[in-house]
XYZ file of C-alpha atoms in Angstrom:
284
model
C 105.296 171.193 102.113
C 104.632 167.640 100.858
C 100.934 167.862 101.797
C 100.626 171.255 100.097
C 102.058 169.756 96.901
C 99.609 166.841 97.075
C 96.645 169.144 97.631
C 97.637 171.366 94.690
C 98.071 168.287 92.499
C 94.605 167.025 93.397
C 92.993 170.427 92.855
C 94.702 170.622 89.446
C 93.408 167.134 88.604
C 89.873 168.282 89.482
C 90.216 171.260 87.138
C 91.573 169.084 84.330
C 88.738 166.608 84.785
C 86.162 169.408 84.730
C 87.615 170.826 81.510
C 87.797 167.455 79.717
C 84.301 166.324 80.660
C 82.860 169.713 79.634
C 84.551 169.470 76.217
C 83.287 165.874 75.855
C 79.769 166.965 76.750
C 79.463 170.189 74.718
C 81.564 169.251 71.684
C 80.678 165.587 71.227
C 78.009 163.967 73.414
C 75.244 166.551 73.115
C 75.677 167.142 69.339
C 75.825 163.401 68.705
C 72.988 162.477 71.120
C 75.362 160.212 73.070
C 74.910 159.408 76.741
C 77.732 159.060 79.235
C 77.867 156.577 82.104
C 76.815 156.923 85.720
C 75.487 160.138 87.226
C 76.639 162.192 84.227
C 74.539 160.029 81.935
C 71.565 160.310 84.293
C 71.978 164.091 84.285
C 71.895 164.060 80.470
C 68.764 161.902 80.566
C 66.972 164.252 82.959
C 68.023 167.237 80.847
C 66.533 165.549 77.756
C 63.274 164.740 79.536
C 62.714 168.153 81.108
C 64.368 170.581 78.690
C 60.987 171.828 77.451
C 59.744 172.772 80.923
C 59.172 176.460 81.741
C 62.434 176.603 83.714
C 64.762 173.973 82.167
C 67.655 172.706 84.260
C 70.939 172.282 82.442
C 72.997 169.086 82.466
C 75.684 170.749 84.579
C 73.145 171.745 87.203
C 71.661 168.240 87.224
C 75.132 166.791 87.808
C 75.551 168.993 90.867
C 72.067 168.292 92.248
C 72.358 164.511 91.779
C 75.721 164.474 93.526
C 74.562 166.446 96.571
C 73.161 163.458 98.555
C 76.179 161.373 97.551
C 78.536 164.101 98.782
C 76.761 164.044 102.152
C 77.155 160.263 102.197
C 80.867 160.575 101.428
C 81.340 163.150 104.206
C 79.810 160.775 106.765
C 81.177 157.430 105.574
C 84.410 157.935 103.636
C 86.289 160.994 104.837
C 86.304 164.787 104.925
C 89.405 165.314 102.794
C 88.111 162.893 100.167
C 84.762 164.713 100.131
C 86.321 168.156 99.749
C 88.221 167.183 96.621
C 85.144 165.363 95.304
C 83.166 168.598 95.724
C 85.878 170.505 93.820
C 85.712 167.972 90.947
C 81.897 168.027 90.818
C 81.722 171.818 90.959
C 84.417 172.193 88.263
C 82.585 169.833 85.906
C 79.176 171.382 86.575
C 80.360 174.971 86.131
C 82.504 174.288 83.062
C 79.722 172.359 81.321
C 77.452 175.344 81.981
C 79.968 178.013 80.900
C 81.769 176.362 77.987
C 80.081 177.453 74.786
C 78.880 174.388 72.838
C 80.629 173.926 69.495
C 79.307 171.426 66.975
C 82.377 169.881 65.337
C 80.372 166.989 63.924
C 77.056 165.253 64.500
C 78.330 161.851 63.409
C 77.281 159.674 66.411
C 80.195 157.252 66.090
C 82.810 160.017 66.067
C 81.022 161.779 68.944
C 80.828 158.547 70.967
C 84.517 157.709 70.453
C 86.081 161.100 71.073
C 83.735 162.008 73.922
C 84.579 158.724 75.598
C 88.330 159.234 75.138
C 88.212 162.685 76.704
C 85.998 161.662 79.610
C 87.878 158.405 80.180
C 91.208 160.192 80.354
C 89.855 162.883 82.649
C 88.239 160.393 85.028
C 91.280 158.096 85.037
C 93.610 161.026 85.698
C 91.418 162.219 88.571
C 91.361 158.750 90.151
C 95.114 158.370 89.646
C 95.612 161.694 91.439
C 93.666 160.394 94.439
C 90.333 162.131 93.967
C 86.860 161.001 93.017
C 84.615 162.498 90.363
C 81.564 161.773 92.496
C 78.569 159.747 91.363
C 78.641 155.974 91.604
C 82.261 156.056 92.832
C 80.996 157.227 96.199
C 78.437 154.412 96.426
C 81.071 151.835 95.458
C 83.617 153.107 97.999
C 81.006 153.323 100.772
C 79.732 149.777 100.218
C 83.287 148.411 99.968
C 84.276 150.188 103.187
C 81.234 148.937 105.108
C 81.012 145.390 103.716
C 84.306 144.729 101.938
C 82.355 143.793 98.802
C 82.377 145.210 95.305
C 79.245 146.654 93.721
C 80.283 146.374 90.106
C 76.887 144.880 89.266
C 75.199 148.115 90.336
C 77.347 150.092 87.900
C 76.556 147.675 85.072
C 72.795 147.769 85.696
C 72.848 151.563 85.980
C 74.688 151.947 82.673
C 72.392 149.479 80.924
C 69.512 151.716 82.044
C 71.273 154.747 80.512
C 71.845 152.909 77.212
C 68.193 151.852 77.036
C 67.156 155.431 77.704
C 69.287 156.588 74.780
C 67.474 154.093 72.563
C 64.011 155.143 73.720
C 64.687 158.870 73.297
C 66.871 159.066 70.174
C 66.390 155.660 68.527
C 68.036 152.294 69.054
C 71.114 152.997 66.885
C 72.017 155.692 69.440
C 71.767 153.104 72.208
C 74.478 151.103 70.454
C 76.601 154.222 69.877
C 76.312 155.074 73.579
C 77.292 151.506 74.469
C 80.386 151.824 72.277
C 81.219 155.062 74.082
C 80.822 153.419 77.495
C 83.189 150.590 76.488
C 85.842 152.978 75.169
C 85.477 155.189 78.225
C 86.151 152.214 80.512
C 89.192 151.089 78.498
C 90.762 154.554 78.469
C 90.056 155.044 82.181
C 91.709 151.703 83.019
C 94.728 152.572 80.873
C 95.224 155.858 82.748
C 94.197 154.760 86.251
C 96.698 152.010 87.028
C 96.254 151.748 90.786
C 93.758 148.868 90.557
C 95.837 146.770 88.123
C 97.597 144.087 90.189
C 100.904 142.515 89.172
C 102.930 139.632 90.611
C 106.621 140.368 91.028
C 109.303 137.670 91.342
C 112.763 138.878 92.392
C 115.845 136.670 92.298
C 118.571 138.200 94.446
C 121.705 137.526 96.465
C 120.851 140.331 98.907
C 117.407 139.385 100.220
C 117.546 141.291 103.500
C 118.564 144.522 101.830
C 115.935 144.146 99.091
C 113.124 143.311 101.531
C 113.948 146.235 103.819
C 114.198 148.668 100.922
C 110.973 147.547 99.226
C 109.017 147.728 102.466
C 110.372 151.207 103.139
C 109.036 152.345 99.739
C 105.866 150.211 99.517
C 103.355 148.845 101.976
C 103.451 145.325 100.617
C 103.996 141.871 102.065
C 106.801 139.712 100.665
C 107.144 135.924 100.562
C 110.738 134.650 100.815
C 111.905 131.373 99.243
C 115.355 130.382 100.557
C 117.944 127.971 99.179
C 117.384 128.647 95.494
C 120.301 127.921 93.152
C 121.388 129.499 89.912
C 121.767 126.882 87.139
C 124.736 128.546 85.434
C 127.111 129.283 88.325
C 125.320 127.190 90.984
C 125.489 130.130 93.367
C 123.023 130.610 96.202
C 119.979 132.730 95.460
C 116.845 133.848 97.257
C 113.497 134.318 95.518
C 111.082 137.000 96.684
C 107.431 137.179 95.696
C 105.110 140.150 96.147
C 101.963 141.668 94.593
C 101.905 145.345 93.684
C 99.764 147.651 91.573
C 101.005 148.979 88.246
C 100.947 152.425 89.838
C 103.727 151.272 92.224
C 106.240 150.107 89.594
C 108.380 153.299 89.789
C 108.658 152.854 93.568
C 109.669 149.221 93.114
C 112.342 150.144 90.562
C 113.722 152.804 92.883
C 113.869 150.323 95.766
C 115.712 147.718 93.651
C 118.184 150.288 92.339
C 119.018 151.185 95.917
C 119.237 147.642 97.318
C 120.376 145.309 94.494
C 120.715 146.688 90.946
C 121.819 143.213 89.775
C 118.636 141.472 90.897
C 116.595 139.609 88.273
C 112.960 140.692 88.220
C 110.016 139.033 86.483
C 106.598 140.739 86.454
C 103.325 138.992 85.598
C 100.498 141.350 84.675
C 96.775 141.273 85.458
C 96.852 138.799 88.333
C 93.819 138.141 90.541
C 94.083 137.975 94.303
C 91.945 136.312 96.972
C 92.216 137.703 100.456
C 93.460 141.022 101.792
C 95.280 143.330 99.394
C 96.085 146.694 100.951
C 94.669 149.699 99.146
C 95.442 153.225 100.370
C 92.558 155.127 101.895
C 91.144 157.833 99.597
């Protein structure tokens, strides 16, 4: 029953992503001549370059075609379940972009860049938060990280710089800057929605360390450092300090664990910490 609920949630996230990116594309990006990031932006670029051919290929179709080799890569290197939901997300976005009738609300490039980025950023962040990928460069990043343990953020940056330059060459350099603004807003909105990658240091001062440790580790797969023989300055009573690193996504689980084990514990959370070494991340 639990797995069925998770699968339905992920399928719903794929549909929501497809709807939001299609609205962003047909209502804002295309009318404003704004390019998205990653494979979606490349699909827009190819559509612009070949739209006057005898048999033009739509942006939605380009998105599907460009993702095909990446989907095969994901099936072989990442996982079958991950790939299935990625296919659902890619198909939903491709079909909805093709079927949703374009509506020109405005051609102001700044408005189109901002609102298109907000819609796409929320949709992508929501999909990632739900445990699915939207395809594209995500698959390359996950594959490289799985095989080498290294990040390929530089590849994403270079790819998006190429998209921005293409916007300038095709529509004029002001549109390159508008697209760059859209890429920045898209990333900020996506980070605000997708909280799994935001790490936080948690310090817990408690008189029930064993109970708290057991309860946290039953809710979260996180290591905990224990500092014994701490002392409260007011009552001079014995305390124990616990340190752990969690993601922002796991805060509700942490709160539930503390409510069960020691509701009187004092908790301090430091945001946006950086870690060196192994930090467990669930498999997609």
